[in-house]
Coordinates of N, CA and C in Angstrom, one line a residue:
X5 N 23.6 -7.5 5.0 CA 23.3 -6.8 3.8 C 21.8 -7.0 3.3
X6 N 21.2 -8.1 3.5 CA 19.9 -8.4 3.0 C 18.9 -7.4 3.5
X7 N 19.0 -6.9 4.7 CA 17.9 -6.1 5.3 C 18.3 -4.6 5.2
X8 N 19.5 -4.2 4.8 CA 19.8 -2.8 4.7 C 18.9 -2.0 3.7
X9 N 18.6 -2.6 2.5 CA 17.8 -1.8 1.6 C 16.4 -1.4 2.2
X10 N 15.8 -2.3 2.9 CA 14.4 -2.0 3.5 C 14.6 -1.1 4.7
X11 N 15.7 -1.2 5.4 CA 15.9 -0.3 6.6 C 16.2 1.1 6.1
X12 N 16.9 1.2 5.0 CA 17.3 2.5 4.5 C 17.0 2.6 3.0
X13 N 15.7 2.6 2.7 CA 15.3 2.6 1.2 C 15.8 3.8 0.5
X14 N 15.9 5.0 1.1 CA 16.4 6.2 0.4 C 17.8 6.1 0.0
X15 N 18.6 5.3 0.7 CA 20.0 5.1 0.4 C 20.2 4.2 -0.8
X16 N 19.4 3.2 -0.9 CA 19.5 2.2 -2.0 C 18.6 2.5 -3.2
X17 N 17.4 3.1 -3.0 CA 16.4 3.4 -4.0 C 16.1 4.9 -4.0
X18 N 16.9 5.7 -4.4 CA 16.8 7.2 -4.3 C 15.6 7.7 -5.0
X19 N 15.2 7.0 -6.1 CA 14.0 7.5 -6.9 C 12.7 6.9 -6.5
X20 N 12.7 6.0 -5.4 CA 11.5 5.4 -4.9 C 10.7 6.4 -4.1
X21 N 9.4 6.2 -4.0 CA 8.6 7.1 -3.1 C 8.4 6.5 -1.8
X22 N 8.6 7.3 -0.7 CA 8.3 6.9 0.6 C 7.5 7.9 1.3
X23 N 7.5 9.2 0.8 CA 6.8 10.3 1.3 C 6.8 11.4 0.3
X24 N 5.8 12.2 0.2 CA 5.8 13.4 -0.7 C 5.9 14.6 0.2
X25 N 7.1 15.0 0.5 CA 7.4 16.1 1.4 C 6.9 17.4 0.9
X26 N 6.7 17.6 -0.4 CA 6.3 18.9 -0.9 C 4.8 19.1 -1.0
X27 N 4.1 18.2 -0.3 CA 2.6 18.3 -0.3 C 2.1 18.6 1.1
X28 N 2.0 19.9 1.5 CA 1.5 20.2 2.8 C 0.0 19.9 2.9
X29 N -0.3 19.5 4.1 CA -1.7 19.2 4.5 C -2.3 18.1 3.5
X30 N -1.5 17.2 3.0 CA -2.0 16.1 2.1 C -1.4 14.8 2.6
X31 N -2.3 13.8 2.7 CA -1.9 12.5 3.1 C -2.2 11.5 2.0
X32 N -1.5 10.4 1.9 CA -1.6 9.3 0.9 C -1.9 8.0 1.6
X33 N -3.2 7.6 1.6 CA -3.5 6.3 2.1 C -3.3 5.2 1.1
X34 N -2.7 4.1 1.5 CA -2.5 3.0 0.6 C -3.0 1.7 1.3
X35 N -3.4 0.7 0.4 CA -3.9 -0.5 0.9 C -3.2 -1.7 0.2
X36 N -2.7 -2.6 0.9 CA -2.0 -3.7 0.3 C -2.8 -5.0 0.5
X37 N -2.6 -5.9 -0.5 CA -3.0 -7.3 -0.4 C -4.4 -7.6 -1.0
X38 N -5.2 -6.6 -1.3 CA -6.5 -6.8 -1.8 C -6.5 -7.1 -3.3
X39 N -7.6 -7.0 -4.0 CA -8.9 -6.7 -3.4 C -9.5 -7.9 -2.7
X40 N -10.4 -7.6 -1.7 CA -11.1 -8.7 -1.0 C -12.6 -8.2 -1.0
X41 N -13.5 -9.0 -1.5 CA -14.9 -8.5 -1.7 C -15.6 -8.1 -0.4
X42 N -15.2 -8.7 0.7 CA -15.8 -8.3 2.0 C -15.1 -7.1 2.6
X43 N -13.8 -7.0 2.5 CA -13.1 -5.9 3.2 C -13.0 -4.7 2.3
X44 N -12.6 -4.9 1.0 CA -12.3 -3.7 0.2 C -13.6 -2.9 -0.1
X45 N -14.7 -3.6 -0.1 CA -16.0 -2.9 -0.3 C -16.2 -1.9 0.9
X46 N -15.9 -2.4 2.1 CA -16.1 -1.5 3.3 C -15.1 -0.3 3.3
X47 N -13.9 -0.6 2.8 CA -12.9 0.5 2.7 C -13.4 1.5 1.7
X48 N -14.0 1.1 0.6 CA -14.5 2.1 -0.4 C -15.6 2.9 0.2
X49 N -16.4 2.3 1.0 CA -17.5 3.0 1.6 C -17.0 4.1 2.5
X50 N -16.0 3.8 3.3 CA -15.4 4.7 4.3 C -14.7 5.9 3.5
X51 N -14.0 5.5 2.5 CA -13.3 6.6 1.7 C -14.3 7.5 1.0
X52 N -15.4 7.0 0.5 CA -16.4 7.8 -0.1 C -17.1 8.7 0.9
X53 N -17.3 8.2 2.1 CA -17.9 9.1 3.2 C -17.1 10.3 3.4
X54 N -15.7 10.2 3.3 CA -14.9 11.4 3.6 C -14.4 12.0 2.3
X55 N -14.9 11.6 1.1 CA -14.5 12.1 -0.2 C -13.0 12.0 -0.4
X56 N -12.4 10.9 0.1 CA -11.0 10.6 0.0 C -10.6 9.7 -1.1
X57 N -9.5 9.9 -1.7 CA -8.9 9.0 -2.7 C -7.7 8.3 -2.1
X58 N -7.4 7.1 -2.6 CA -6.3 6.3 -2.1 C -5.7 5.5 -3.2
X59 N -4.7 4.7 -2.8 CA -4.0 3.9 -3.7 C -4.0 2.4 -3.3
X60 N -4.4 1.5 -4.1 CA -4.6 0.1 -3.8 C -3.5 -0.7 -4.5
X61 N -2.6 -1.3 -3.7 CA -1.6 -2.2 -4.2 C -2.1 -3.6 -4.1
X62 N -2.6 -4.1 -5.3 CA -3.4 -5.3 -5.3 C -2.5 -6.5 -5.7
X63 N -2.8 -7.7 -5.2 CA -2.2 -8.9 -5.6 C -2.9 -9.3 -6.9
X64 N -2.1 -9.7 -7.9 CA -2.7 -10.1 -9.2 C -3.7 -11.2 -9.1
X65 N -3.4 -12.2 -8.2 CA -4.3 -13.3 -8.0 C -5.6 -12.9 -7.5
X66 N -5.7 -11.9 -6.6 CA -6.9 -11.4 -6.1 C -7.7 -10.6 -7.1
X67 N -7.0 -9.9 -7.9 CA -7.6 -9.1 -9.0 C -8.3 -10.1 -10.0
X68 N -7.6 -11.2 -10.2 CA -8.2 -12.2 -11.1 C -9.4 -12.9 -10.5
X69 N -9.3 -13.1 -9.2 CA -10.4 -13.8 -8.5 C -11.7 -12.9 -8.3
X70 N -11.4 -11.6 -8.1 CA -12.5 -10.7 -7.8 C -12.5 -9.5 -8.7
X71 N -12.8 -9.8 -10.0 CA -12.8 -8.7 -11.0 C -13.8 -7.6 -10.7
X72 N -14.9 -7.9 -10.1 CA -16.0 -6.9 -9.9 C -15.5 -5.8 -8.9
X73 N -15.0 -6.3 -7.8 CA -14.5 -5.3 -6.7 C -13.2 -4.6 -7.2
X74 N -12.4 -5.3 -8.0 CA -11.2 -4.7 -8.6 C -11.6 -3.5 -9.5
X75 N -12.6 -3.8 -10.4 CA -13.0 -2.8 -11.3 C -13.7 -1.6 -10.6
X76 N -14.4 -2.0 -9.5 CA -15.1 -0.9 -8.7 C -14.0 0.1 -8.1
X77 N -12.9 -0.5 -7.6 CA -11.8 0.4 -7.1 C -11.4 1.4 -8.2
X78 N -11.2 0.9 -9.4 CA -10.7 1.7 -10.5 C -11.8 2.7 -10.8
X79 N -13.1 2.3 -10.9 CA -14.2 3.1 -11.3 C -14.4 4.3 -10.3
X80 N -14.1 4.1 -9.1 CA -14.3 5.1 -8.1 C -13.1 6.1 -8.0
X81 N -12.1 5.9 -8.9 CA -11.1 6.9 -9.1 C -9.9 6.8 -8.3
X82 N -9.6 5.6 -7.7 CA -8.5 5.3 -6.9 C -7.3 4.8 -7.8
X83 N -6.1 4.9 -7.3 CA -4.9 4.4 -8.1 C -4.7 2.9 -7.8
X84 N -4.4 2.2 -8.9 CA -4.0 0.8 -8.7 C -2.5 0.6 -8.8
X85 N -2.0 -0.2 -7.9 CA -0.6 -0.5 -8.0 C -0.4 -2.0 -8.0
X86 N 0.8 -2.4 -8.5 CA 1.1 -3.9 -8.5 C 1.7 -4.3 -7.2
X87 N 1.2 -5.3 -6.6 CA 1.8 -5.9 -5.4 C 2.2 -7.3 -5.6
X88 N 2.6 -7.6 -6.8 CA 3.0 -9.0 -7.3 C 1.7 -9.8 -7.5
X89 N 1.9 -11.1 -8.0 CA 0.8 -12.0 -8.2 C 0.5 -12.8 -7.0
X90 N 1.5 -13.5 -6.4 CA 1.2 -14.4 -5.3 C 1.8 -13.9 -4.0
X91 N 2.3 -12.7 -4.0 CA 2.9 -12.1 -2.7 C 4.1 -12.9 -2.2
X92 N 5.0 -13.1 -3.1 CA 6.2 -13.8 -2.7 C 7.2 -12.9 -2.0
X93 N 8.0 -13.4 -1.1 CA 9.0 -12.6 -0.4 C 10.3 -12.7 -1.1
X94 N 10.8 -11.6 -1.5 CA 12.1 -11.5 -2.3 C 13.3 -12.1 -1.5
X95 N 13.2 -12.1 -0.2 CA 14.3 -12.6 0.7 C 14.2 -14.1 0.9
X96 N 13.1 -14.7 0.4 CA 12.9 -16.2 0.6 C 12.7 -17.0 -0.7
X97 N 12.8 -16.3 -1.8 CA 12.6 -17.0 -3.1 C 13.8 -16.6 -4.1
X98 N 14.0 -17.5 -5.0 CA 15.1 -17.2 -6.0 C 14.7 -16.0 -6.8
X99 N 15.7 -15.3 -7.3 CA 15.5 -14.1 -8.0 C 14.6 -14.3 -9.2
X100 N 14.8 -15.3 -10.0 CA 14.0 -15.5 -11.3 C 12.6 -15.8 -10.9
X101 N 12.3 -16.6 -9.9 CA 10.9 -16.9 -9.5 C 10.2 -15.7 -9.0
X102 N 10.9 -14.9 -8.2 CA 10.3 -13.7 -7.7 C 10.0 -12.7 -8.7
X103 N 10.9 -12.4 -9.7 CA 10.7 -11.5 -10.7 C 9.5 -12.0 -11.7
X104 N 9.5 -13.2 -11.9 CA 8.4 -13.8 -12.7 C 7.1 -13.6 -12.1
X105 N 7.0 -13.7 -10.8 CA 5.7 -13.5 -10.1 C 5.3 -12.0 -10.1
X106 N 6.3 -11.1 -10.0 CA 6.0 -9.7 -10.1 C 5.4 -9.3 -11.4
X107 N 6.1 -9.9 -12.5 CA 5.7 -9.5 -13.9 C 4.7 -10.4 -14.5
X108 N 4.2 -11.4 -13.8 CA 3.1 -12.3 -14.3 C 1.9 -11.4 -14.8
X109 N 1.4 -11.7 -15.9 CA 0.3 -11.0 -16.5 C -0.9 -11.1 -15.7
X110 N -1.5 -10.0 -15.3 CA -2.7 -9.9 -14.5 C -3.3 -8.5 -14.7
X111 N -4.4 -8.2 -14.1 CA -5.0 -6.9 -14.2 C -4.1 -5.8 -13.5
X112 N -3.1 -6.2 -12.7 CA -2.3 -5.2 -12.1 C -0.9 -5.1 -12.7
X113 N -0.5 -6.0 -13.5 CA 0.9 -6.1 -14.0 C 1.3 -4.9 -14.8
X114 N 0.3 -4.1 -15.4 CA 0.7 -3.0 -16.2 C 0.5 -1.6 -15.5
X115 N 0.3 -1.7 -14.2 CA 0.2 -0.5 -13.3 C 1.5 0.3 -13.4
X116 N 1.4 1.5 -13.1 CA 2.6 2.4 -13.0 C 3.4 2.2 -11.7
X117 N 2.7 2.0 -10.6 CA 3.4 1.9 -9.3 C 3.5 0.4 -8.9
X118 N 4.6 0.1 -8.2 CA 4.9 -1.2 -7.6 C 5.3 -1.1 -6.2
X119 N 4.7 -1.9 -5.3 CA 5.2 -2.0 -4.0 C 5.6 -3.5 -3.7
X120 N 6.8 -3.8 -3.4 CA 7.2 -5.2 -3.2 C 6.6 -5.8 -1.9
X121 N 6.1 -7.0 -2.0 CA 5.6 -7.7 -0.8 C 6.6 -7.6 0.4
X122 N 6.0 -7.2 1.5 CA 6.8 -7.1 2.8 C 7.8 -5.9 2.7
X123 N 7.8 -5.2 1.6 CA 8.8 -4.1 1.3 C 10.1 -4.6 1.0
X124 N 10.2 -5.9 0.7 CA 11.5 -6.6 0.4 C 11.9 -6.6 -1.1
X125 N 13.0 -6.1 -1.4 CA 13.5 -6.1 -2.8 C 15.0 -5.8 -2.7
X126 N 15.7 -6.6 -3.6 CA 17.2 -6.4 -3.6 C 17.5 -5.3 -4.7
X127 N 18.6 -4.6 -4.6 CA 19.0 -3.6 -5.5 C 19.0 -4.1 -7.0
X128 N 19.5 -5.3 -7.2 CA 19.5 -5.9 -8.6 C 18.1 -6.1 -9.1
X129 N 17.2 -6.4 -8.3 CA 15.8 -6.6 -8.7 C 15.2 -5.2 -9.1
X130 N 15.5 -4.3 -8.2 CA 15.1 -2.9 -8.5 C 15.6 -2.4 -9.8
X131 N 16.8 -2.7 -10.2 CA 17.4 -2.2 -11.5 C 16.6 -2.8 -12.7
X132 N 16.1 -4.0 -12.5 CA 15.2 -4.6 -13.5 C 13.8 -3.9 -13.6
X133 N 13.2 -3.8 -12.4 CA 11.8 -3.3 -12.4 C 11.7 -1.8 -12.6
X134 N 12.7 -1.0 -12.3 CA 12.6 0.4 -12.4 C 12.3 0.8 -13.9
X135 N 12.6 0.0 -14.8 CA 12.4 0.3 -16.2 C 10.9 0.3 -16.5
X136 N 10.1 -0.4 -15.7 CA 8.7 -0.6 -15.9 C 7.8 0.1 -14.8
X137 N 8.3 0.2 -13.6 CA 7.5 0.6 -12.4 C 8.2 1.8 -11.7
X138 N 7.3 2.5 -11.0 CA 7.8 3.5 -10.0 C 7.7 2.8 -8.6
X139 N 8.8 2.6 -7.9 CA 8.8 1.8 -6.7 C 8.2 2.7 -5.5
X140 N 7.3 2.1 -4.7 CA 6.7 2.9 -3.6 C 6.8 2.1 -2.3
X141 N 7.4 2.8 -1.4 CA 7.5 2.3 0.0 C 6.5 3.1 0.8
X142 N 6.9 3.5 2.0 CA 6.0 4.3 2.9 C 6.8 4.9 4.0
X143 N 6.2 5.8 4.7 CA 6.8 6.3 5.9 C 6.0 6.0 7.2
X144 N 4.8 5.5 7.0 CA 4.0 5.1 8.2 C 3.3 3.8 7.9
X145 N 3.8 2.8 8.6 CA 3.2 1.4 8.6 C 2.4 1.3 9.9
X146 N 1.1 0.9 9.7 CA 0.2 0.9 10.9 C 0.3 -0.5 11.6
X147 N 0.8 -1.5 11.0 CA 0.9 -2.9 11.6 C -0.4 -3.4 12.0
X148 N -1.4 -3.2 11.1 CA -2.7 -3.8 11.4 C -2.8 -5.3 11.2
X149 N -1.7 -5.9 10.6 CA -1.7 -7.3 10.4 C -1.0 -8.0 11.6
X150 N -0.5 -7.3 12.6 CA 0.2 -7.8 13.7 C -0.7 -8.1 14.9
X151 N -0.7 -9.4 15.3 CA -1.6 -9.7 16.4 C -1.2 -9.1 17.7
X152 N 0.0 -8.6 17.9 CA 0.5 -8.0 19.1 C 0.3 -6.5 19.1
X153 N -0.3 -6.0 18.0 CA -0.6 -4.5 18.0 C -2.1 -4.3 18.2
X154 N -2.5 -3.7 19.2 CA -3.9 -3.3 19.5 C -4.3 -2.1 18.7
X155 N -5.6 -1.9 18.6 CA -6.1 -0.7 18.0 C -5.6 0.5 18.6
X156 N -5.5 0.5 19.9 CA -5.0 1.7 20.6 C -3.5 2.0 20.2
X157 N -2.7 0.9 20.0 CA -1.3 1.1 19.6 C -1.2 1.6 18.2
X158 N -2.1 1.1 17.3 CA -2.2 1.6 16.0 C -2.6 3.0 15.9
X159 N -3.5 3.4 16.7 CA -3.9 4.8 16.7 C -2.8 5.7 17.2
X160 N -2.0 5.2 18.1 CA -0.9 6.0 18.6 C 0.1 6.3 17.5
X161 N 0.4 5.2 16.7 CA 1.2 5.4 15.5 C 0.7 6.5 14.6
X162 N -0.6 6.4 14.3 CA -1.2 7.3 13.4 C -1.2 8.8 13.9
X163 N -1.3 8.9 15.2 CA -1.3 10.2 15.9 C 0.1 10.8 15.9
X164 N 1.1 9.9 16.1 CA 2.5 10.4 16.3 C 3.4 10.5 15.1
X165 N 3.1 9.6 14.1 CA 4.1 9.4 13.0 C 3.7 10.1 11.7
X166 N 2.4 10.4 11.6 CA 1.9 11.0 10.3 C 2.4 12.5 10.2
X167 N 2.9 12.8 9.0 CA 3.4 14.1 8.7 C 2.9 14.6 7.3
X168 N 3.0 15.8 7.0 CA 2.6 16.3 5.7 C 3.3 15.4 4.6
X169 N 2.4 14.9 3.7 CA 2.9 14.1 2.6 C 3.2 12.6 2.9
X170 N 2.8 12.2 4.1 CA 3.0 10.8 4.5 C 2.3 9.8 3.6
X171 N 2.9 8.7 3.3 CA 2.3 7.5 2.6 C 2.1 6.5 3.7
X172 N 0.8 6.2 4.0 CA 0.4 5.3 5.1 C -0.1 4.0 4.5
X173 N 0.4 2.9 5.1 CA 0.0 1.6 4.7 C -1.0 0.9 5.6
X174 N -2.1 0.5 5.0 CA -3.1 -0.4 5.6 C -3.2 -1.7 4.8
X175 N -3.9 -2.7 5.3 CA -4.0 -3.9 4.6 C -5.5 -4.3 4.5
X176 N -6.0 -4.4 3.2 CA -7.5 -4.7 3.0 C -7.6 -6.2 2.8
X177 N -7.3 -6.9 3.9 CA -7.5 -8.4 3.9 C -8.3 -8.8 5.1
X178 N -8.8 -10.0 5.2 CA -9.7 -10.4 6.3 C -8.9 -10.4 7.6
X179 N -7.7 -10.8 7.6 CA -6.9 -10.9 8.9 C -6.7 -9.6 9.5
X180 N -6.5 -8.5 8.7 CA -6.2 -7.2 9.3 C -7.5 -6.4 9.5
X181 N -8.6 -6.8 9.0 CA -9.8 -5.9 8.9 C -10.4 -5.4 10.2
X182 N -10.3 -6.3 11.2 CA -10.9 -5.9 12.5 C -10.3 -4.7 13.1
X183 N -9.0 -4.5 12.9 CA -8.3 -3.3 13.4 C -8.2 -2.2 12.3
X184 N -8.0 -2.7 11.1 CA -7.8 -1.8 10.0 C -8.9 -0.8 9.8
X185 N -10.2 -1.3 9.8 CA -11.3 -0.5 9.4 C -11.5 0.6 10.4
X186 N -11.5 0.3 11.8 CA -11.7 1.5 12.7 C -10.5 2.4 12.7
X187 N -9.3 1.9 12.4 CA -8.1 2.7 12.3 C -8.2 3.6 11.1
X188 N -8.7 3.1 10.0 CA -8.9 4.0 8.8 C -9.9 5.1 9.1
X189 N -11.0 4.7 9.7 CA -12.0 5.7 10.1 C -11.4 6.8 11.0
X190 N -10.6 6.4 12.0 CA -10.0 7.3 12.9 C -9.1 8.3 12.1
X191 N -8.3 7.7 11.2 CA -7.3 8.5 10.4 C -8.1 9.6 9.6
X192 N -9.1 9.2 8.9 CA -9.9 10.1 8.1 C -10.6 11.2 8.9
X193 N -11.2 10.8 10.0 CA -11.9 11.7 10.8 C -10.9 12.7 11.5
X194 N -9.9 12.2 12.1 CA -8.9 13.0 12.8 C -8.2 14.0 11.9
X195 N -7.7 13.6 10.8 CA -6.9 14.5 10.0 C -7.8 15.4 9.1
X196 N -9.0 14.9 8.7 CA -9.9 15.8 8.0 C -10.3 17.0 8.9
X197 N -10.5 16.8 10.1 CA -10.9 17.9 11.0 C -9.7 18.9 11.2
X198 N -8.5 18.4 10.9 CA -7.3 19.3 11.0 C -6.9 19.9 9.6
X199 N -7.8 19.8 8.7 CA -7.6 20.4 7.4 C -6.8 19.7 6.4
X200 N -6.6 18.4 6.6 CA -5.9 17.5 5.6 C -6.8 17.0 4.5
X201 N -6.2 16.8 3.4 CA -6.9 16.1 2.3 C -6.2 14.8 2.0
X202 N -7.0 13.9 1.4 CA -6.4 12.6 1.1 C -6.4 12.4 -0.4
X203 N -5.3 12.2 -0.9 CA -5.1 12.0 -2.4 C -4.5 10.7 -2.8
X204 N -4.7 10.3 -4.0 CA -4.1 9.1 -4.5 C -2.7 9.4 -5.1
X205 N -1.9 8.4 -5.2 CA -0.5 8.7 -5.8 C -0.7 9.0 -7.3

């Protein structure tokens, strides 16, 4: 039962976003785990190069640690989403502790959108949080955080899985950056040439 909701989010969370099917030639880039002053700055530069907008699901702790880069993301017109404070896994922590972490006051706690860490959330947690947030999953995960995924493999995902209205997940942290940054550039260049635009949620 634990993993059914994340395997079949539409079945359990019918009002959550995982793709915007009604938006032809439009893609939604999203970034989890930031902001990071070294990585997020580079992401912003690449997005600006292609005149693209995106959505940043930030950890509250990082927003507190790096207010300048967090405020820069907002100032450049991107959407901010809540990705919890400490990035706790709902499947590994008690319900009360996990919910407290998600709702902990921070620069991201009042955002409209919420993406659960690891995409893990139980239906009873969703019933609490849906009063405050719009839940966002994805339909394209690039796995830039996986050591067993090469840049070539990530590009193959981006080539084969992206569809009109796709919500694509990257990670703007140090560990993912070596593959994430060139993969992001590839995505923007490849799909811009094919007439796609990149919007924020």
